[in-house]
Amino acid sequence: GNSVTQMEGPVTLSEEAFLTINCTYTATGYPSLFWYVQYPGEGLQLLLKATKADDKGSNKGFEATYRKETTSFHLEKGSVQVSDSAVYFCALSDRPRGAAGNKLTFGGGTRVLVKP
Amino acid sequence: NAGVMQNPRHLVRRRGQEARLRCSPMKGHSHVYWYRQLPEEGLKFMVYLQKENIIDESGMPKERFSAEFPKEGPSILRIQQVVRGDSAAYFCASSPPPIQHTGELFFGEGSRLTVL
């Protein structure tokens, strides 16, 4: 079956530090990959996505590249801010083309705490 | 607000009572998904539904849990005879019809159930 593995947190950083959160996956077929972010007390928001190999998703200074050869989708940001403190979830969707709906498979989440 | 609406945001029940969680999908969306997030854990898929039809309930506990998405009105996740282990955040997500679907899900802010 499908699975997503991401590094365990918490990750504690100082402001302006470089952030990397590792994510690897196991899936049949050619999944789409996502990073969602959950701020304290809120629901999940899509941060970025990539739908095929070598695609790079980017948003709000975050980037992740879909690496089929290493089955990875690591999240990076060059200079974090206190407002980036949140839980980050890697996820995959293996919905076949034309299928009705899909369910995402999530990793366990990585809590990031950025200190001033 | 055109987002996914969940209510109640917080629900407290005593052991043995029933919990009903409601979810209205985004306008134009045809599929609803329910996920559970236990404290300090990731999101676990429970069920996804189309109007009047359960598509996949492979993540639903065999007993006490049920879900519906009637022709009119919100989707409802029902938990009968709640136990302390049911305490969690329950997130609803929605997606558009397949022809418009890019793979991502749109999440509500969650319903946090506490069982005393």
JSON list of C-alpha atoms in Angstrom, two decimals:
[
{"chain": "A", "resi": 1, "resn": "GLY", "atom": "CA", "xyz": [0.00, 0.00, 0.00]},
{"chain": "A", "resi": 2, "resn": "ASN", "atom": "CA", "xyz": [0.91, 3.66, -0.10]},
{"chain": "A", "resi": 3, "resn": "SER", "atom": "CA", "xyz": [2.87, 5.26, 2.67]},
{"chain": "A", "resi": 4, "resn": "VAL", "atom": "CA", "xyz": [4.65, 8.51, 3.48]},
{"chain": "A", "resi": 5, "resn": "THR", "atom": "CA", "xyz": [7.54, 8.84, 5.89]},
{"chain": "A", "resi": 6, "resn": "GLN", "atom": "CA", "xyz": [8.78, 12.17, 7.12]},
{"chain": "A", "resi": 7, "resn": "MET", "atom": "CA", "xyz": [11.33, 13.16, 9.67]},
{"chain": "A", "resi": 8, "resn": "GLU", "atom": "CA", "xyz": [10.16, 13.36, 13.22]},
{"chain": "A", "resi": 9, "resn": "GLY", "atom": "CA", "xyz": [10.16, 16.64, 15.04]},
{"chain": "A", "resi": 10, "resn": "PRO", "atom": "CA", "xyz": [10.20, 18.83, 16.73]},
{"chain": "A", "resi": 11, "resn": "VAL", "atom": "CA", "xyz": [12.61, 20.87, 14.69]},
{"chain": "A", "resi": 12, "resn": "THR", "atom": "CA", "xyz": [13.76, 24.00, 16.51]},
{"chain": "A", "resi": 13, "resn": "LEU", "atom": "CA", "xyz": [15.45, 26.74, 14.54]},
{"chain": "A", "resi": 14, "resn": "SER", "atom": "CA", "xyz": [16.48, 30.34, 14.90]},
{"chain": "A", "resi": 15, "resn": "GLU", "atom": "CA", "xyz": [15.00, 32.99, 12.66]},
{"chain": "A", "resi": 16, "resn": "GLU", "atom": "CA", "xyz": [16.67, 33.21, 9.23]},
{"chain": "A", "resi": 17, "resn": "ALA", "atom": "CA", "xyz": [18.01, 29.65, 9.50]},
{"chain": "A", "resi": 18, "resn": "PHE", "atom": "CA", "xyz": [17.71, 27.12, 6.68]},
{"chain": "A", "resi": 19, "resn": "LEU", "atom": "CA", "xyz": [14.93, 24.56, 7.01]},
{"chain": "A", "resi": 20, "resn": "THR", "atom": "CA", "xyz": [14.81, 21.08, 5.48]},
{"chain": "A", "resi": 21, "resn": "ILE", "atom": "CA", "xyz": [12.11, 18.51, 6.23]},
{"chain": "A", "resi": 22, "resn": "ASN", "atom": "CA", "xyz": [12.71, 15.13, 4.64]},
{"chain": "A", "resi": 23, "resn": "CYS", "atom": "CA", "xyz": [9.87, 13.19, 3.07]},
{"chain": "A", "resi": 24, "resn": "THR", "atom": "CA", "xyz": [9.99, 9.86, 1.27]},
{"chain": "A", "resi": 25, "resn": "TYR", "atom": "CA", "xyz": [7.13, 7.84, -0.10]},
{"chain": "A", "resi": 26, "resn": "THR", "atom": "CA", "xyz": [6.06, 4.41, -1.30]},
{"chain": "A", "resi": 27, "resn": "ALA", "atom": "CA", "xyz": [3.35, 4.24, -3.91]},
{"chain": "A", "resi": 28, "resn": "THR", "atom": "CA", "xyz": [2.12, 2.28, -6.87]},
{"chain": "A", "resi": 29, "resn": "GLY", "atom": "CA", "xyz": [1.91, 4.22, -10.09]},
{"chain": "A", "resi": 30, "resn": "TYR", "atom": "CA", "xyz": [2.74, 7.90, -10.35]},
{"chain": "A", "resi": 31, "resn": "PRO", "atom": "CA", "xyz": [1.40, 9.82, -7.39]},
{"chain": "A", "resi": 32, "resn": "SER", "atom": "CA", "xyz": [0.98, 13.53, -6.96]},
{"chain": "A", "resi": 33, "resn": "LEU", "atom": "CA", "xyz": [2.82, 14.92, -3.95]},
{"chain": "A", "resi": 34, "resn": "PHE", "atom": "CA", "xyz": [1.82, 17.65, -1.54]},
{"chain": "A", "resi": 35, "resn": "TRP", "atom": "CA", "xyz": [3.00, 19.61, 1.45]},
{"chain": "A", "resi": 36, "resn": "TYR", "atom": "CA", "xyz": [0.32, 20.86, 3.82]},
{"chain": "A", "resi": 37, "resn": "VAL", "atom": "CA", "xyz": [0.86, 23.19, 6.76]},
{"chain": "A", "resi": 38, "resn": "GLN", "atom": "CA", "xyz": [-1.16, 23.30, 9.98]},
{"chain": "A", "resi": 39, "resn": "TYR", "atom": "CA", "xyz": [-0.88, 26.38, 12.16]},
{"chain": "A", "resi": 40, "resn": "PRO", "atom": "CA", "xyz": [-1.82, 26.04, 15.84]},
{"chain": "A", "resi": 41, "resn": "GLY", "atom": "CA", "xyz": [-5.52, 25.42, 16.33]},
{"chain": "A", "resi": 42, "resn": "GLU", "atom": "CA", "xyz": [-6.29, 25.47, 12.62]},
{"chain": "A", "resi": 43, "resn": "GLY", "atom": "CA", "xyz": [-6.97, 23.08, 9.79]},
{"chain": "A", "resi": 44, "resn": "LEU", "atom": "CA", "xyz": [-4.59, 22.07, 7.05]},
{"chain": "A", "resi": 45, "resn": "GLN", "atom": "CA", "xyz": [-3.68, 24.42, 4.24]},
{"chain": "A", "resi": 46, "resn": "LEU", "atom": "CA", "xyz": [-2.04, 23.39, 1.02]},
{"chain": "A", "resi": 47, "resn": "LEU", "atom": "CA", "xyz": [1.48, 24.80, 0.91]},
{"chain": "A", "resi": 48, "resn": "LEU", "atom": "CA", "xyz": [2.69, 23.42, -2.42]},
{"chain": "A", "resi": 49, "resn": "LYS", "atom": "CA", "xyz": [2.35, 20.47, -4.74]},
{"chain": "A", "resi": 50, "resn": "ALA", "atom": "CA", "xyz": [3.98, 18.62, -7.64]},
{"chain": "A", "resi": 51, "resn": "THR", "atom": "CA", "xyz": [2.21, 16.28, -10.01]},
{"chain": "A", "resi": 52, "resn": "LYS", "atom": "CA", "xyz": [5.03, 14.60, -11.93]},
{"chain": "A", "resi": 53, "resn": "ALA", "atom": "CA", "xyz": [8.69, 13.71, -11.67]},
{"chain": "A", "resi": 54, "resn": "ASP", "atom": "CA", "xyz": [11.14, 16.64, -11.57]},
{"chain": "A", "resi": 55, "resn": "ASP", "atom": "CA", "xyz": [8.34, 19.15, -10.96]},
{"chain": "A", "resi": 56, "resn": "LYS", "atom": "CA", "xyz": [9.21, 21.77, -8.37]},
{"chain": "A", "resi": 57, "resn": "GLY", "atom": "CA", "xyz": [6.46, 23.16, -6.20]},
{"chain": "A", "resi": 58, "resn": "SER", "atom": "CA", "xyz": [7.01, 26.51, -4.52]},
{"chain": "A", "resi": 59, "resn": "ASN", "atom": "CA", "xyz": [5.07, 28.92, -2.35]},
{"chain": "A", "resi": 60, "resn": "LYS", "atom": "CA", "xyz": [5.86, 31.51, 0.37]},
{"chain": "A", "resi": 61, "resn": "GLY", "atom": "CA", "xyz": [9.59, 30.84, 0.01]},
{"chain": "A", "resi": 62, "resn": "PHE", "atom": "CA", "xyz": [9.17, 27.08, 0.43]},
{"chain": "A", "resi": 63, "resn": "GLU", "atom": "CA", "xyz": [10.24, 24.66, -2.29]},
{"chain": "A", "resi": 64, "resn": "ALA", "atom": "CA", "xyz": [10.08, 20.92, -2.88]},
{"chain": "A", "resi": 65, "resn": "THR", "atom": "CA", "xyz": [11.14, 18.87, -5.91]},
{"chain": "A", "resi": 66, "resn": "TYR", "atom": "CA", "xyz": [9.51, 15.60, -6.91]},
{"chain": "A", "resi": 67, "resn": "ARG", "atom": "CA", "xyz": [12.38, 13.09, -7.16]},
{"chain": "A", "resi": 68, "resn": "LYS", "atom": "CA", "xyz": [11.16, 9.83, -8.62]},
{"chain": "A", "resi": 69, "resn": "GLU", "atom": "CA", "xyz": [14.56, 8.15, -8.49]},
{"chain": "A", "resi": 70, "resn": "THR", "atom": "CA", "xyz": [14.82, 8.62, -4.73]},
{"chain": "A", "resi": 71, "resn": "THR", "atom": "CA", "xyz": [11.03, 8.64, -4.08]},
{"chain": "A", "resi": 72, "resn": "SER", "atom": "CA", "xyz": [11.44, 11.86, -2.16]},
{"chain": "A", "resi": 73, "resn": "PHE", "atom": "CA", "xyz": [9.81, 15.26, -1.85]},
{"chain": "A", "resi": 74, "resn": "HIS", "atom": "CA", "xyz": [11.90, 17.17, 0.68]},
{"chain": "A", "resi": 75, "resn": "LEU", "atom": "CA", "xyz": [10.66, 20.58, 1.82]},
{"chain": "A", "resi": 76, "resn": "GLU", "atom": "CA", "xyz": [13.13, 23.47, 2.04]},
{"chain": "A", "resi": 77, "resn": "LYS", "atom": "CA", "xyz": [13.12, 27.12, 2.95]},
{"chain": "A", "resi": 78, "resn": "GLY", "atom": "CA", "xyz": [16.19, 29.30, 2.87]},
{"chain": "A", "resi": 79, "resn": "SER", "atom": "CA", "xyz": [15.35, 31.71, 5.68]},
{"chain": "A", "resi": 80, "resn": "VAL", "atom": "CA", "xyz": [12.59, 30.88, 8.15]},
{"chain": "A", "resi": 81, "resn": "GLN", "atom": "CA", "xyz": [10.52, 33.34, 10.15]},
{"chain": "A", "resi": 82, "resn": "VAL", "atom": "CA", "xyz": [8.78, 32.98, 13.49]},
{"chain": "A", "resi": 83, "resn": "SER", "atom": "CA", "xyz": [5.49, 32.89, 11.57]},
{"chain": "A", "resi": 84, "resn": "ASP", "atom": "CA", "xyz": [6.62, 29.63, 9.92]},
{"chain": "A", "resi": 85, "resn": "SER", "atom": "CA", "xyz": [6.19, 27.82, 13.22]},
{"chain": "A", "resi": 86, "resn": "ALA", "atom": "CA", "xyz": [3.66, 25.10, 12.44]},
{"chain": "A", "resi": 87, "resn": "VAL", "atom": "CA", "xyz": [3.26, 21.41, 11.74]},
{"chain": "A", "resi": 88, "resn": "TYR", "atom": "CA", "xyz": [4.14, 20.36, 8.19]},
{"chain": "A", "resi": 89, "resn": "PHE", "atom": "CA", "xyz": [2.62, 17.29, 6.54]},
{"chain": "A", "resi": 90, "resn": "CYS", "atom": "CA", "xyz": [3.84, 15.53, 3.44]},
{"chain": "A", "resi": 91, "resn": "ALA", "atom": "CA", "xyz": [1.13, 13.68, 1.51]},
{"chain": "A", "resi": 92, "resn": "LEU", "atom": "CA", "xyz": [0.55, 11.74, -1.68]},
{"chain": "A", "resi": 93, "resn": "SER", "atom": "CA", "xyz": [-2.40, 11.13, -3.92]},
{"chain": "A", "resi": 94, "resn": "ASP", "atom": "CA", "xyz": [-2.49, 8.11, -6.19]},
{"chain": "A", "resi": 95, "resn": "ARG", "atom": "CA", "xyz": [-5.78, 8.90, -7.85]},
{"chain": "A", "resi": 96, "resn": "PRO", "atom": "CA", "xyz": [-5.88, 7.34, -11.30]},
{"chain": "A", "resi": 97, "resn": "ARG", "atom": "CA", "xyz": [-6.72, 9.75, -14.08]},
{"chain": "A", "resi": 98, "resn": "GLY", "atom": "CA", "xyz": [-10.45, 10.20, -14.38]},
{"chain": "A", "resi": 99, "resn": "ALA", "atom": "CA", "xyz": [-11.19, 8.50, -11.07]},
{"chain": "A", "resi": 100, "resn": "ALA", "atom": "CA", "xyz": [-13.89, 9.93, -8.87]},
{"chain": "A", "resi": 101, "resn": "GLY", "atom": "CA", "xyz": [-12.27, 11.64, -5.93]},
{"chain": "A", "resi": 102, "resn": "ASN", "atom": "CA", "xyz": [-9.19, 10.50, -4.10]},
{"chain": "A", "resi": 103, "resn": "LYS", "atom": "CA", "xyz": [-7.85, 10.09, -0.62]},
{"chain": "A", "resi": 104, "resn": "LEU", "atom": "CA", "xyz": [-4.54, 11.54, 0.45]},
{"chain": "A", "resi": 105, "resn": "THR", "atom": "CA", "xyz": [-2.07, 9.49, 2.44]},
{"chain": "A", "resi": 106, "resn": "PHE", "atom": "CA", "xyz": [-0.26, 11.64, 5.00]},
{"chain": "A", "resi": 107, "resn": "GLY", "atom": "CA", "xyz": [3.03, 11.41, 6.79]},
{"chain": "A", "resi": 108, "resn": "GLY", "atom": "CA", "xyz": [3.11, 11.77, 10.54]},
{"chain": "A", "resi": 109, "resn": "GLY", "atom": "CA", "xyz": [3.82, 15.49, 10.47]},
{"chain": "A", "resi": 110, "resn": "THR", "atom": "CA", "xyz": [6.86, 17.48, 11.55]},
{"chain": "A", "resi": 111, "resn": "ARG", "atom": "CA", "xyz": [6.51, 20.23, 14.12]},
{"chain": "A", "resi": 112, "resn": "VAL", "atom": "CA", "xyz": [8.71, 23.24, 13.41]},
{"chain": "A", "resi": 113, "resn": "LEU", "atom": "CA", "xyz": [9.40, 25.89, 16.02]},
{"chain": "A", "resi": 114, "resn": "VAL", "atom": "CA", "xyz": [11.20, 29.05, 14.95]},
{"chain": "A", "resi": 115, "resn": "LYS", "atom": "CA", "xyz": [12.63, 31.17, 17.73]},
{"chain": "A", "resi": 116, "resn": "PRO", "atom": "CA", "xyz": [13.35, 34.89, 17.39]},
{"chain": "B", "resi": 1, "resn": "ASN", "atom": "CA", "xyz": [-17.05, 32.21, 3.34]},
{"chain": "B", "resi": 2, "resn": "ALA", "atom": "CA", "xyz": [-16.71, 29.72, 0.51]},
{"chain": "B", "resi": 3, "resn": "GLY", "atom": "CA", "xyz": [-14.46, 27.30, 2.39]},
{"chain": "B", "resi": 4, "resn": "VAL", "atom": "CA", "xyz": [-15.18, 23.94, 3.98]},
{"chain": "B", "resi": 5, "resn": "MET", "atom": "CA", "xyz": [-17.33, 24.53, 7.04]},
{"chain": "B", "resi": 6, "resn": "GLN", "atom": "CA", "xyz": [-17.27, 22.23, 10.02]},
{"chain": "B", "resi": 7, "resn": "ASN", "atom": "CA", "xyz": [-19.30, 22.39, 13.19]},
{"chain": "B", "resi": 8, "resn": "PRO", "atom": "CA", "xyz": [-19.13, 22.25, 16.04]},
{"chain": "B", "resi": 9, "resn": "ARG", "atom": "CA", "xyz": [-15.53, 23.40, 16.40]},
{"chain": "B", "resi": 10, "resn": "HIS", "atom": "CA", "xyz": [-15.38, 21.91, 19.87]},
{"chain": "B", "resi": 11, "resn": "LEU", "atom": "CA", "xyz": [-17.55, 19.16, 21.33]},
{"chain": "B", "resi": 12, "resn": "VAL", "atom": "CA", "xyz": [-17.44, 17.61, 24.79]},
{"chain": "B", "resi": 13, "resn": "ARG", "atom": "CA", "xyz": [-19.17, 14.32, 25.44]},
{"chain": "B", "resi": 14, "resn": "ARG", "atom": "CA", "xyz": [-19.28, 11.88, 28.33]},
{"chain": "B", "resi": 15, "resn": "ARG", "atom": "CA", "xyz": [-18.49, 8.24, 27.75]},
{"chain": "B", "resi": 16, "resn": "GLY", "atom": "CA", "xyz": [-21.44, 6.44, 26.20]},
{"chain": "B", "resi": 17, "resn": "GLN", "atom": "CA", "xyz": [-22.97, 9.50, 24.57]},
{"chain": "B", "resi": 18, "resn": "GLU", "atom": "CA", "xyz": [-23.23, 10.14, 20.85]},
{"chain": "B", "resi": 19, "resn": "ALA", "atom": "CA", "xyz": [-21.21, 12.66, 18.88]},
{"chain": "B", "resi": 20, "resn": "ARG", "atom": "CA", "xyz": [-22.34, 14.17, 15.58]},
{"chain": "B", "resi": 21, "resn": "LEU", "atom": "CA", "xyz": [-19.95, 16.20, 13.51]},
{"chain": "B", "resi": 22, "resn": "ARG", "atom": "CA", "xyz": [-21.10, 18.13, 10.47]},
{"chain": "B", "resi": 23, "resn": "CYS", "atom": "CA", "xyz": [-19.30, 19.23, 7.34]},
{"chain": "B", "resi": 24, "resn": "SER", "atom": "CA", "xyz": [-20.43, 21.40, 4.46]},
{"chain": "B", "resi": 25, "resn": "PRO", "atom": "CA", "xyz": [-18.07, 21.14, 1.47]},
{"chain": "B", "resi": 26, "resn": "MET", "atom": "CA", "xyz": [-16.89, 24.03, -0.61]},
{"chain": "B", "resi": 27, "resn": "LYS", "atom": "CA", "xyz": [-19.37, 25.29, -3.16]},
{"chain": "B", "resi": 28, "resn": "GLY", "atom": "CA", "xyz": [-19.24, 23.15, -6.28]},
{"chain": "B", "resi": 29, "resn": "HIS", "atom": "CA", "xyz": [-17.43, 20.28, -4.59]},
{"chain": "B", "resi": 30, "resn": "SER", "atom": "CA", "xyz": [-18.93, 16.82, -4.92]},
{"chain": "B", "resi": 31, "resn": "HIS", "atom": "CA", "xyz": [-16.76, 14.70, -2.61]},
{"chain": "B", "resi": 32, "resn": "VAL", "atom": "CA", "xyz": [-16.27, 14.82, 1.13]},
{"chain": "B", "resi": 33, "resn": "TYR", "atom": "CA", "xyz": [-13.52, 13.14, 3.13]},
{"chain": "B", "resi": 34, "resn": "TRP", "atom": "CA", "xyz": [-13.17, 12.60, 6.85]},
{"chain": "B", "resi": 35, "resn": "TYR", "atom": "CA", "xyz": [-9.81, 12.30, 8.61]},
{"chain": "B", "resi": 36, "resn": "ARG", "atom": "CA", "xyz": [-8.95, 11.80, 12.26]},
{"chain": "B", "resi": 37, "resn": "GLN", "atom": "CA", "xyz": [-5.96, 13.32, 13.99]},
{"chain": "B", "resi": 38, "resn": "LEU", "atom": "CA", "xyz": [-5.06, 11.89, 17.36]},
{"chain": "B", "resi": 39, "resn": "PRO", "atom": "CA", "xyz": [-3.01, 14.08, 19.71]},
{"chain": "B", "resi": 40, "resn": "GLU", "atom": "CA", "xyz": [0.53, 14.56, 18.42]},
{"chain": "B", "resi": 41, "resn": "GLU", "atom": "CA", "xyz": [-0.10, 12.30, 15.44]},
{"chain": "B", "resi": 42, "resn": "GLY", "atom": "CA", "xyz": [-0.71, 12.64, 11.74]},
{"chain": "B", "resi": 43, "resn": "LEU", "atom": "CA", "xyz": [-3.98, 12.44, 9.87]},
{"chain": "B", "resi": 44, "resn": "LYS", "atom": "CA", "xyz": [-5.56, 9.08, 9.32]},
{"chain": "B", "resi": 45, "resn": "PHE", "atom": "CA", "xyz": [-8.06, 8.58, 6.53]},
{"chain": "B", "resi": 46, "resn": "MET", "atom": "CA", "xyz": [-11.48, 7.39, 7.62]},
{"chain": "B", "resi": 47, "resn": "VAL", "atom": "CA", "xyz": [-13.99, 7.63, 4.77]},
{"chain": "B", "resi": 48, "resn": "TYR", "atom": "CA", "xyz": [-14.88, 9.49, 1.63]},
{"chain": "B", "resi": 49, "resn": "LEU", "atom": "CA", "xyz": [-18.29, 10.04, 0.20]},
{"chain": "B", "resi": 50, "resn": "GLN", "atom": "CA", "xyz": [-20.16, 11.44, -2.73]},
{"chain": "B", "resi": 51, "resn": "LYS", "atom": "CA", "xyz": [-23.76, 12.57, -2.41]},
{"chain": "B", "resi": 52, "resn": "GLU", "atom": "CA", "xyz": [-25.81, 9.61, -1.10]},
{"chain": "B", "resi": 53, "resn": "ASN", "atom": "CA", "xyz": [-22.90, 7.22, -1.72]},
{"chain": "B", "resi": 54, "resn": "ILE", "atom": "CA", "xyz": [-19.94, 5.97, 0.31]},
{"chain": "B", "resi": 55, "resn": "ILE", "atom": "CA", "xyz": [-16.96, 5.57, -2.02]},
{"chain": "B", "resi": 56, "resn": "ASP", "atom": "CA", "xyz": [-14.34, 4.24, 0.38]},
{"chain": "B", "resi": 57, "resn": "GLU", "atom": "CA", "xyz": [-14.74, 3.53, 4.07]},
{"chain": "B", "resi": 58, "resn": "SER", "atom": "CA", "xyz": [-11.61, 1.47, 4.51]},
{"chain": "B", "resi": 59, "resn": "GLY", "atom": "CA", "xyz": [-10.39, 3.66, 7.38]},
{"chain": "B", "resi": 60, "resn": "MET", "atom": "CA", "xyz": [-13.55, 3.60, 9.44]},
{"chain": "B", "resi": 61, "resn": "PRO", "atom": "CA", "xyz": [-13.61, 1.60, 12.67]},
{"chain": "B", "resi": 62, "resn": "LYS", "atom": "CA", "xyz": [-15.91, -1.38, 12.28]},
{"chain": "B", "resi": 63, "resn": "GLU", "atom": "CA", "xyz": [-18.19, -0.40, 15.13]},
{"chain": "B", "resi": 64, "resn": "ARG", "atom": "CA", "xyz": [-19.81, 2.77, 16.47]},
{"chain": "B", "resi": 65, "resn": "PHE", "atom": "CA", "xyz": [-18.70, 5.00, 13.56]},
{"chain": "B", "resi": 66, "resn": "SER", "atom": "CA", "xyz": [-20.82, 5.90, 10.56]},
{"chain": "B", "resi": 67, "resn": "ALA", "atom": "CA", "xyz": [-20.87, 8.61, 7.93]},
{"chain": "B", "resi": 68, "resn": "GLU", "atom": "CA", "xyz": [-23.38, 9.95, 5.49]},
{"chain": "B", "resi": 69, "resn": "PHE", "atom": "CA", "xyz": [-23.61, 12.65, 2.85]},
{"chain": "B", "resi": 70, "resn": "PRO", "atom": "CA", "xyz": [-27.31, 13.10, 2.05]},
{"chain": "B", "resi": 71, "resn": "LYS", "atom": "CA", "xyz": [-28.72, 14.64, -1.08]},
{"chain": "B", "resi": 72, "resn": "GLU", "atom": "CA", "xyz": [-29.53, 17.77, 0.87]},
{"chain": "B", "resi": 73, "resn": "GLY", "atom": "CA", "xyz": [-27.52, 19.13, 3.77]},
{"chain": "B", "resi": 74, "resn": "PRO", "atom": "CA", "xyz": [-24.07, 18.55, 5.21]},
{"chain": "B", "resi": 75, "resn": "SER", "atom": "CA", "xyz": [-22.09, 15.38, 5.59]},
{"chain": "B", "resi": 76, "resn": "ILE", "atom": "CA", "xyz": [-22.33, 13.91, 9.07]},
{"chain": "B", "resi": 77, "resn": "LEU", "atom": "CA", "xyz": [-19.83, 11.78, 10.95]},
{"chain": "B", "resi": 78, "resn": "ARG", "atom": "CA", "xyz": [-21.57, 9.97, 13.77]},
{"chain": "B", "resi": 79, "resn": "ILE", "atom": "CA", "xyz": [-19.86, 8.29, 16.68]},
{"chain": "B", "resi": 80, "resn": "GLN", "atom": "CA", "xyz": [-22.07, 6.26, 18.96]},
{"chain": "B", "resi": 81, "resn": "GLN", "atom": "CA", "xyz": [-21.25, 5.35, 22.55]},
{"chain": "B", "resi": 82, "resn": "VAL", "atom": "CA", "xyz": [-18.09, 7.40, 22.60]},
{"chain": "B", "resi": 83, "resn": "VAL", "atom": "CA", "xyz": [-15.05, 6.26, 24.55]},
{"chain": "B", "resi": 84, "resn": "ARG", "atom": "CA", "xyz": [-12.05, 8.26, 25.74]},
{"chain": "B", "resi": 85, "resn": "GLY", "atom": "CA", "xyz": [-9.98, 6.95, 22.85]},
{"chain": "B", "resi": 86, "resn": "ASP", "atom": "CA", "xyz": [-12.29, 8.77, 20.43]},
{"chain": "B", "resi": 87, "resn": "SER", "atom": "CA", "xyz": [-10.94, 12.11, 21.68]},
{"chain": "B", "resi": 88, "resn": "ALA", "atom": "CA", "xyz": [-9.31, 13.63, 18.63]},
{"chain": "B", "resi": 89, "resn": "ALA", "atom": "CA", "xyz": [-9.59, 16.32, 15.99]},
{"chain": "B", "resi": 90, "resn": "TYR", "atom": "CA", "xyz": [-11.80, 15.28, 13.11]},
{"chain": "B", "resi": 91, "resn": "PHE", "atom": "CA", "xyz": [-11.11, 17.04, 9.85]},
{"chain": "B", "resi": 92, "resn": "CYS", "atom": "CA", "xyz": [-13.34, 17.20, 6.85]},
{"chain": "B", "resi": 93, "resn": "ALA", "atom": "CA", "xyz": [-12.05, 17.92, 3.37]},
{"chain": "B", "resi": 94, "resn": "SER", "atom": "CA", "xyz": [-13.72, 18.30, 0.00]},
{"chain": "B", "resi": 95, "resn": "SER", "atom": "CA", "xyz": [-12.79, 18.08, -3.65]},
{"chain": "B", "resi": 96, "resn": "PRO", "atom": "CA", "xyz": [-14.45, 19.07, -6.92]},
{"chain": "B", "resi": 97, "resn": "PRO", "atom": "CA", "xyz": [-15.88, 16.72, -9.55]},
{"chain": "B", "resi": 98, "resn": "PRO", "atom": "CA", "xyz": [-13.24, 14.58, -11.29]},
{"chain": "B", "resi": 99, "resn": "ILE", "atom": "CA", "xyz": [-13.02, 16.66, -14.44]},
{"chain": "B", "resi": 100, "resn": "GLN", "atom": "CA", "xyz": [-11.89, 19.66, -12.35]},
{"chain": "B", "resi": 101, "resn": "HIS", "atom": "CA", "xyz": [-9.87, 17.75, -9.81]},
{"chain": "B", "resi": 102, "resn": "THR", "atom": "CA", "xyz": [-6.18, 18.58, -9.46]},
{"chain": "B", "resi": 103, "resn": "GLY", "atom": "CA", "xyz": [-5.62, 16.07, -6.68]},
{"chain": "B", "resi": 104, "resn": "GLU", "atom": "CA", "xyz": [-5.55, 18.40, -3.69]},
{"chain": "B", "resi": 105, "resn": "LEU", "atom": "CA", "xyz": [-8.08, 18.38, -0.92]},
{"chain": "B", "resi": 106, "resn": "PHE", "atom": "CA", "xyz": [-9.48, 21.47, 0.77]},
{"chain": "B", "resi": 107, "resn": "PHE", "atom": "CA", "xyz": [-9.73, 21.15, 4.52]},
{"chain": "B", "resi": 108, "resn": "GLY", "atom": "CA", "xyz": [-12.00, 22.60, 7.14]},
{"chain": "B", "resi": 109, "resn": "GLU", "atom": "CA", "xyz": [-10.75, 23.85, 10.49]},
{"chain": "B", "resi": 110, "resn": "GLY", "atom": "CA", "xyz": [-11.68, 20.65, 12.25]},
{"chain": "B", "resi": 111, "resn": "SER", "atom": "CA", "xyz": [-13.96, 19.55, 15.06]},
{"chain": "B", "resi": 112, "resn": "ARG", "atom": "CA", "xyz": [-12.21, 18.76, 18.31]},
{"chain": "B", "resi": 113, "resn": "LEU", "atom": "CA", "xyz": [-13.95, 16.05, 20.29]},
{"chain": "B", "resi": 114, "resn": "THR", "atom": "CA", "xyz": [-13.18, 15.58, 23.97]},
{"chain": "B", "resi": 115, "resn": "VAL", "atom": "CA", "xyz": [-14.63, 12.57, 25.75]},
{"chain": "B", "resi": 116, "resn": "LEU", "atom": "CA", "xyz": [-14.73, 12.84, 29.52]}
]
